[in-house]
Coordinates of C-alpha atoms in Angstrom, one line a residue:
X1 CA 0.0 0.0 0.0
X2 CA 1.1 3.6 -0.8
X3 CA 2.7 5.5 2.1
X4 CA 3.8 8.7 0.3
X5 CA 2.8 10.1 -3.1
X6 CA 3.7 12.6 -5.7
X7 CA 0.7 13.9 -7.7
X8 CA 1.4 15.2 -11.3
X9 CA -1.6 17.4 -12.0
X10 CA -2.8 18.1 -8.5
X11 CA -5.2 21.0 -9.3
X12 CA -7.1 19.1 -11.9
X13 CA -10.1 16.8 -11.4
X14 CA -8.2 13.6 -10.7
X15 CA -5.6 15.4 -8.6
X16 CA -8.2 17.0 -6.4
X17 CA -10.1 13.8 -5.9
X18 CA -6.8 12.0 -5.0
X19 CA -6.2 14.6 -2.3
X20 CA -9.8 14.0 -1.2
X21 CA -9.2 10.3 -0.4
X22 CA -5.7 10.3 1.1
X23 CA -6.3 12.0 4.5
X24 CA -8.3 9.0 5.8
X25 CA -5.6 6.6 4.4
X26 CA -2.7 8.3 6.2
X27 CA -0.8 8.9 3.0
X28 CA 1.7 11.7 3.0
X29 CA 2.4 14.0 0.1
X30 CA 6.0 14.5 -1.3
X31 CA 5.3 16.6 -4.3
X32 CA 2.5 18.4 -6.1
X33 CA 2.5 19.8 -9.7
X34 CA 0.1 22.0 -11.6
X35 CA -0.3 24.1 -14.6
X36 CA -0.9 27.8 -13.8
X37 CA -3.6 27.7 -11.1
X38 CA -1.5 29.3 -8.5
X39 CA -4.3 30.0 -6.1
X40 CA -5.5 26.4 -5.9
X41 CA -1.9 25.2 -5.6
X42 CA -1.2 27.5 -2.7
X43 CA -4.3 26.1 -0.9
X44 CA -3.1 22.6 -1.5
X45 CA 0.4 23.3 -0.3
X46 CA -0.9 24.9 2.9
X47 CA -3.1 21.9 3.6
X48 CA -0.8 19.0 2.6
X49 CA 2.7 20.6 3.1
X50 CA 4.6 18.8 0.2
X51 CA 8.3 19.2 0.1
X52 CA 8.2 20.1 -3.6
X53 CA 5.6 22.1 -5.6
X54 CA 6.0 22.6 -9.4
X55 CA 4.2 25.0 -11.7
X56 CA 4.2 24.8 -15.5
X57 CA 5.7 28.2 -16.1
X58 CA 8.4 30.3 -14.5
X59 CA 5.9 33.1 -13.9
X60 CA 3.5 30.9 -12.0
X61 CA 6.3 29.5 -10.0
X62 CA 7.5 33.0 -9.0
X63 CA 4.0 33.9 -7.9
X64 CA 3.7 30.7 -5.8
X65 CA 7.1 31.3 -4.3
X66 CA 6.0 34.7 -3.1
X67 CA 2.7 33.4 -1.7
X68 CA 4.4 30.5 0.2
X69 CA 7.4 32.4 1.5
X70 CA 6.4 31.5 5.0
X71 CA 6.7 27.8 4.3
X72 CA 9.7 25.6 3.7
X73 CA 8.6 24.2 0.3
X74 CA 10.9 23.9 -2.7
X75 CA 9.2 25.5 -5.7
X76 CA 10.2 24.6 -9.3
X77 CA 8.8 24.9 -12.8
X78 CA 8.6 23.2 -16.2
X79 CA 9.5 19.8 -17.3
X80 CA 12.6 19.6 -15.1
X81 CA 10.3 20.3 -12.1
X82 CA 7.8 17.6 -13.3
X83 CA 10.6 15.0 -13.5
X84 CA 11.9 16.1 -10.0
X85 CA 8.4 15.5 -8.6
X86 CA 8.1 12.2 -10.4
X87 CA 11.4 11.0 -9.0
X88 CA 11.1 12.5 -5.5
X89 CA 13.0 10.2 -3.1
X90 CA 10.2 10.3 -0.5
X91 CA 7.4 9.1 -2.8
X92 CA 6.8 5.5 -3.4
X93 CA 3.8 6.1 -5.7
X94 CA 3.4 8.7 -8.5
X95 CA -0.2 9.6 -9.6
X96 CA 0.1 10.8 -13.2
X97 CA -2.9 13.0 -13.6
X98 CA -1.6 15.6 -16.1
X99 CA -3.4 15.8 -19.4
X100 CA -1.7 15.0 -22.7
X101 CA 1.8 14.1 -23.9
X102 CA 3.4 16.2 -21.2
X103 CA 3.0 13.2 -18.9
X104 CA 5.3 10.9 -20.9
X105 CA 8.7 11.9 -19.8
X106 CA 8.0 12.2 -16.1
X107 CA 6.2 8.8 -16.2
X108 CA 9.2 7.2 -17.7
X109 CA 11.4 8.9 -15.2
X110 CA 9.3 7.7 -12.3
X111 CA 9.5 4.1 -13.7
X112 CA 13.3 4.4 -13.9
X113 CA 13.2 5.5 -10.3
X114 CA 11.1 2.4 -9.5
X115 CA 8.0 4.2 -8.3
X116 CA 4.6 2.6 -8.4
X117 CA 2.5 4.3 -11.1
X118 CA -1.1 5.2 -10.5
X119 CA -1.9 6.0 -14.1
X120 CA -4.6 8.5 -15.1
X121 CA -2.6 10.0 -18.1
X122 CA -3.8 7.7 -20.9
X123 CA -1.8 9.6 -23.5
X124 CA 1.4 8.1 -22.1
X125 CA 0.3 4.6 -23.0
X126 CA -1.4 5.6 -26.2
X127 CA 1.6 7.3 -27.7
X128 CA 4.5 5.2 -26.3
X129 CA 2.8 2.2 -24.7
X130 CA 5.4 -0.4 -25.9
X131 CA 8.2 1.7 -24.5
X132 CA 6.4 2.4 -21.2
X133 CA 5.3 -1.2 -20.5
X134 CA 8.8 -2.5 -21.4
X135 CA 10.4 0.0 -19.0
X136 CA 7.9 -1.0 -16.3
X137 CA 8.7 -4.7 -16.8
X138 CA 12.5 -4.1 -16.8
X139 CA 12.3 -2.1 -13.5
X140 CA 9.8 -4.3 -11.8
X141 CA 7.3 -1.4 -11.6
X142 CA 3.5 -1.9 -11.2
X143 CA 1.3 0.3 -13.3
X144 CA -2.1 0.5 -11.7
X145 CA -5.0 2.1 -13.7
X146 CA -6.9 5.1 -12.4
X147 CA -9.4 5.4 -15.2
X148 CA -12.7 3.9 -14.1
X149 CA -12.9 1.6 -17.2
X150 CA -9.4 0.2 -16.9
X151 CA -9.7 -0.1 -13.1
X152 CA -12.8 -2.1 -13.8
X153 CA -11.0 -4.4 -16.2
X154 CA -8.1 -4.7 -13.7
X155 CA -10.5 -5.9 -11.1
X156 CA -12.3 -8.3 -13.4
X157 CA -9.0 -9.9 -14.2
X158 CA -7.9 -10.3 -10.6
X159 CA -8.7 -14.0 -10.6
X160 CA -7.4 -14.7 -14.1
X161 CA -4.2 -16.8 -14.0
X162 CA -3.9 -17.2 -17.7
X163 CA -4.6 -14.3 -20.1
X164 CA -5.4 -16.8 -22.9
X165 CA -8.6 -17.5 -20.9
X166 CA -9.9 -14.0 -21.9
X167 CA -12.1 -13.8 -25.0
X168 CA -12.4 -10.0 -25.0
X169 CA -12.4 -6.8 -22.9
X170 CA -15.5 -4.7 -23.1
X171 CA -15.1 -1.0 -22.4
X172 CA -18.2 0.9 -21.5
X173 CA -18.8 4.4 -22.8
X174 CA -21.5 6.8 -21.6
X175 CA -22.0 8.1 -25.1
X176 CA -21.3 11.7 -23.9
X177 CA -23.8 14.6 -24.4
X178 CA -24.6 13.8 -28.0
X179 CA -25.7 10.2 -27.8
X180 CA -28.3 9.4 -30.5
X181 CA -27.6 12.5 -32.6
X182 CA -26.7 12.0 -36.3
X183 CA -24.0 13.8 -38.4
X184 CA -26.3 16.5 -39.6
X185 CA -27.3 17.4 -36.0
X186 CA -23.7 17.2 -34.8
X187 CA -22.3 19.4 -37.5
X188 CA -23.2 22.7 -35.7
X189 CA -22.9 21.7 -32.0
X190 CA -21.0 24.2 -29.9
X191 CA -18.3 24.0 -27.2
X192 CA -20.8 24.7 -24.4
X193 CA -23.0 21.7 -25.5
X194 CA -20.0 19.4 -25.8
X195 CA -18.9 20.3 -22.3
X196 CA -22.1 19.1 -20.7
X197 CA -21.2 15.5 -19.8
X198 CA -24.2 13.6 -18.5
X199 CA -22.5 11.6 -15.7
X200 CA -18.9 12.8 -14.9
X201 CA -17.3 16.0 -13.9
X202 CA -13.9 16.2 -15.7
X203 CA -11.5 18.7 -17.2
X204 CA -12.4 20.4 -20.5
X205 CA -10.1 18.4 -22.8
X206 CA -11.3 14.9 -21.7
X207 CA -14.9 16.1 -21.7
X208 CA -14.6 17.2 -25.4
X209 CA -12.9 13.8 -26.1
X210 CA -16.0 12.1 -24.6
X211 CA -18.3 14.1 -26.8
X212 CA -16.4 13.0 -29.9
X213 CA -15.8 9.5 -28.5
X214 CA -12.0 9.9 -29.0
X215 CA -11.6 9.3 -25.3
X216 CA -13.0 5.8 -25.8
X217 CA -10.7 5.3 -28.8
X218 CA -7.7 6.3 -26.7
X219 CA -8.9 3.8 -24.0
X220 CA -9.0 1.0 -26.5
X221 CA -5.3 1.6 -27.3
X222 CA -4.5 1.9 -23.6
X223 CA -6.3 -1.4 -22.8
X224 CA -4.2 -3.2 -25.5
X225 CA -1.0 -1.9 -23.8
X226 CA -2.0 -2.5 -20.2
X227 CA -3.4 -6.0 -20.7
X228 CA -1.2 -7.1 -23.7
X229 CA -4.1 -8.1 -25.9
X230 CA -4.7 -7.4 -29.6
X231 CA -7.2 -4.9 -31.0
X232 CA -9.5 -7.8 -32.0
X233 CA -10.1 -8.6 -28.3
X234 CA -11.1 -5.0 -27.2
X235 CA -14.6 -3.9 -27.8
X236 CA -16.7 -0.8 -26.9
X237 CA -20.4 -0.6 -25.9
X238 CA -22.5 2.4 -25.0
X239 CA -23.8 2.3 -21.4
X240 CA -25.6 5.5 -20.6
X241 CA -25.9 5.0 -16.9
X242 CA -22.1 4.7 -16.2
X243 CA -22.8 2.1 -13.5
X244 CA -21.1 -0.8 -15.2
X245 CA -17.6 0.5 -15.7
X246 CA -16.3 -2.3 -18.0
X247 CA -16.5 -6.0 -18.4
X248 CA -14.3 -9.0 -19.2
X249 CA -15.7 -11.9 -21.2
X250 CA -13.9 -15.3 -20.7
X251 CA -13.5 -18.2 -23.1
X252 CA -16.1 -20.3 -21.3
X253 CA -18.8 -17.6 -21.8
X254 CA -18.7 -16.1 -18.3
X255 CA -18.7 -12.3 -18.2
X256 CA -17.3 -10.4 -15.2
X257 CA -18.4 -6.8 -14.7
X258 CA -17.4 -4.2 -12.1
X259 CA -20.3 -1.9 -11.0
X260 CA -20.2 1.2 -8.9
X261 CA -21.4 4.8 -8.7
X262 CA -19.8 7.2 -11.2
X263 CA -17.3 8.5 -8.7
X264 CA -13.6 8.6 -9.5
X265 CA -12.6 8.4 -5.9
X266 CA -13.3 4.6 -6.0
X267 CA -10.7 3.7 -8.7
X268 CA -8.2 6.3 -7.5
X269 CA -8.2 4.9 -4.0
X270 CA -7.8 1.3 -5.2
X271 CA -4.7 2.3 -7.2
X272 CA -3.3 3.7 -4.0
X273 CA -4.3 0.9 -1.6
X274 CA -4.0 -2.2 -3.8
X275 CA -4.2 -5.1 -2.9
X276 CA -6.2 -3.8 0.0
X277 CA -9.7 -2.4 -0.1
X278 CA -10.5 0.2 2.5
X279 CA -13.5 2.5 3.3
X280 CA -14.0 5.2 0.7
X281 CA -15.8 8.5 0.9
X282 CA -17.7 7.8 -2.3
X283 CA -21.3 6.7 -2.0
X284 CA -22.0 3.0 -2.4
X285 CA -24.1 1.8 -5.3
X286 CA -27.8 1.1 -4.5
X287 CA -29.1 -1.5 -7.0
X288 CA -32.7 -0.8 -6.0
X289 CA -32.5 2.9 -7.0
X290 CA -30.0 3.0 -9.8
X291 CA -32.5 2.2 -12.5
X292 CA -32.4 -0.1 -15.6
X293 CA -28.9 -0.7 -17.1
X294 CA -28.9 -0.5 -20.9
X295 CA -26.3 -1.1 -23.7
X296 CA -26.0 0.0 -27.3
X297 CA -23.5 -0.3 -30.1
X298 CA -21.5 2.8 -30.9
X299 CA -22.3 4.8 -34.0
X300 CA -19.0 5.0 -35.9
X301 CA -20.5 7.2 -38.7
X302 CA -21.7 9.9 -36.3
X303 CA -18.5 9.5 -34.1
X304 CA -15.6 8.8 -36.5
X305 CA -12.9 9.4 -33.9
X306 CA -13.5 6.0 -32.4
X307 CA -12.9 4.4 -35.8
X308 CA -9.8 6.5 -36.3
X309 CA -8.4 5.4 -33.0
X310 CA -9.0 1.7 -34.0
X311 CA -7.2 2.4 -37.3
X312 CA -4.2 3.8 -35.4
X313 CA -4.2 0.9 -33.0
X314 CA -4.2 -1.6 -36.0
X315 CA -1.3 0.2 -37.6
X316 CA 0.7 0.6 -34.4
X317 CA 4.1 2.4 -34.4
X318 CA 3.9 6.1 -34.4
X319 CA 0.3 6.1 -35.7
X320 CA -1.0 6.3 -32.2
X321 CA 1.2 9.3 -31.4
X322 CA 0.0 11.0 -34.5
X323 CA -3.6 10.3 -33.6
X324 CA -3.2 11.7 -30.1
X325 CA -1.1 14.7 -31.1
X326 CA -3.5 15.8 -33.8
X327 CA -6.5 15.3 -31.5
X328 CA -4.9 17.4 -28.7
X329 CA -4.2 20.2 -31.1
X330 CA -7.6 20.1 -32.7
X331 CA -9.4 20.0 -29.4
X332 CA -7.4 23.0 -28.2
X333 CA -8.7 24.9 -31.3
X334 CA -12.2 23.7 -30.7
X335 CA -12.1 25.0 -27.1
X336 CA -11.1 28.4 -28.5
X337 CA -14.0 28.3 -30.9
X338 CA -11.7 28.3 -33.9
X339 CA -13.0 25.1 -35.6
X340 CA -16.2 23.1 -35.7
X341 CA -17.1 19.7 -34.2
X342 CA -16.3 17.6 -37.2
X343 CA -13.1 19.6 -37.9
X344 CA -11.6 17.6 -35.0
X345 CA -12.0 14.2 -36.6
X346 CA -11.1 15.7 -40.1
X347 CA -7.9 17.1 -38.7
X348 CA -6.9 13.8 -37.1
X349 CA -7.7 11.9 -40.3
X350 CA -5.6 14.3 -42.3
X351 CA -2.6 14.0 -40.0
X352 CA -2.8 10.2 -40.0
X353 CA -2.7 10.3 -43.8
X354 CA 0.2 12.8 -44.2
X355 CA 2.6 12.4 -41.2
X356 CA 5.3 9.8 -42.0
X357 CA 5.0 6.5 -40.2
X358 CA 7.6 4.7 -38.2
X359 CA 7.3 1.1 -36.9
X360 CA 8.9 0.2 -33.6
X361 CA 9.7 3.8 -32.8
X362 CA 12.2 5.2 -30.2
X363 CA 11.1 7.8 -27.7
X364 CA 12.5 10.6 -29.9
X365 CA 10.6 9.3 -32.9
X366 CA 7.4 9.2 -30.9
X367 CA 7.9 12.9 -29.8
X368 CA 8.7 13.9 -33.4
X369 CA 5.5 12.2 -34.6
X370 CA 3.6 14.1 -32.0
X371 CA 5.1 17.4 -33.1
X372 CA 4.5 16.7 -36.8
X373 CA 0.8 15.8 -36.0
X374 CA 0.3 19.1 -34.2
X375 CA 2.0 21.1 -37.0
X376 CA -0.3 19.4 -39.5
X377 CA -3.4 20.6 -37.6
X378 CA -2.2 24.1 -37.0
X379 CA -1.0 24.6 -40.6
X380 CA -4.5 23.7 -42.0
X381 CA -6.5 26.1 -39.8

């Protein structure tokens, strides 16, 4: 069980909920990192007293340093600070809750430092899954999933001694705010509509990804890496209630499912306490009041991002880094109201067609594919 943590992305949704569960677990905080939300970081530092606090920019770090001049906290900035937090000697577990490719280098650094990884940064495995999983195996490091879907699969596989017994993994998706809408209806949806997720409270980027279903596509790739299974054994179903968090179908026809309220504190805590299960502040599921549980096939015509992600997964190599980089850039433009809803998937498809492909890439080739994909999107706006 975790005794001391570093949280990469402590002011975001996952980071805040992690800090919500650790007091009752007696877990200490070695380091916190954030983007530019200095006010929230100051409050977290005063409550949890980390030894290291890291901001994304020098300006934000200077501001935080002034605010916390009465406390003995080392304050750093940028990627060097992120890596320092990820490798802090006091931490035995690193919660990677930053959004996007920025999480890759510090995650690899944490693995090299033999820290347990509580993984909420799916882009790390999407873009460089082979490299990350190989590094974890080489260093004897556990990667425990924080995403509710992958935590569910992890739990459904706990009794599985032989992975060949698994027929398929079934990831559930809420369908986001636009479930049931066709392409014509979706063509003009606005950012404000896309940010209205029916079940989860998350950051803007992941909420937009849910509205396009790219988030589920990224999770398909992540599942392949985490559980070492081919694309043909990873499926997606729409489950509007977000009560069944994912399922595993075995060769004998048995299907194991993990159910619970849509509250991220449950999978976050399990990643910190595994193999133990302890009391959690999240409400328990009441089967008598949760209502009917329904399942639907995803609409790949209305939501082409899911199909694009499966294409990238099938191709492998740097294709997944291109997919992710182009999507990150396009979502950023959409959040600034500079492009439309379907411009996101169009930009991703264009990048996948034009950015050179590398099989079995090195870390530098992954990073170059990411840069090229982003350039492809920005140059076509």
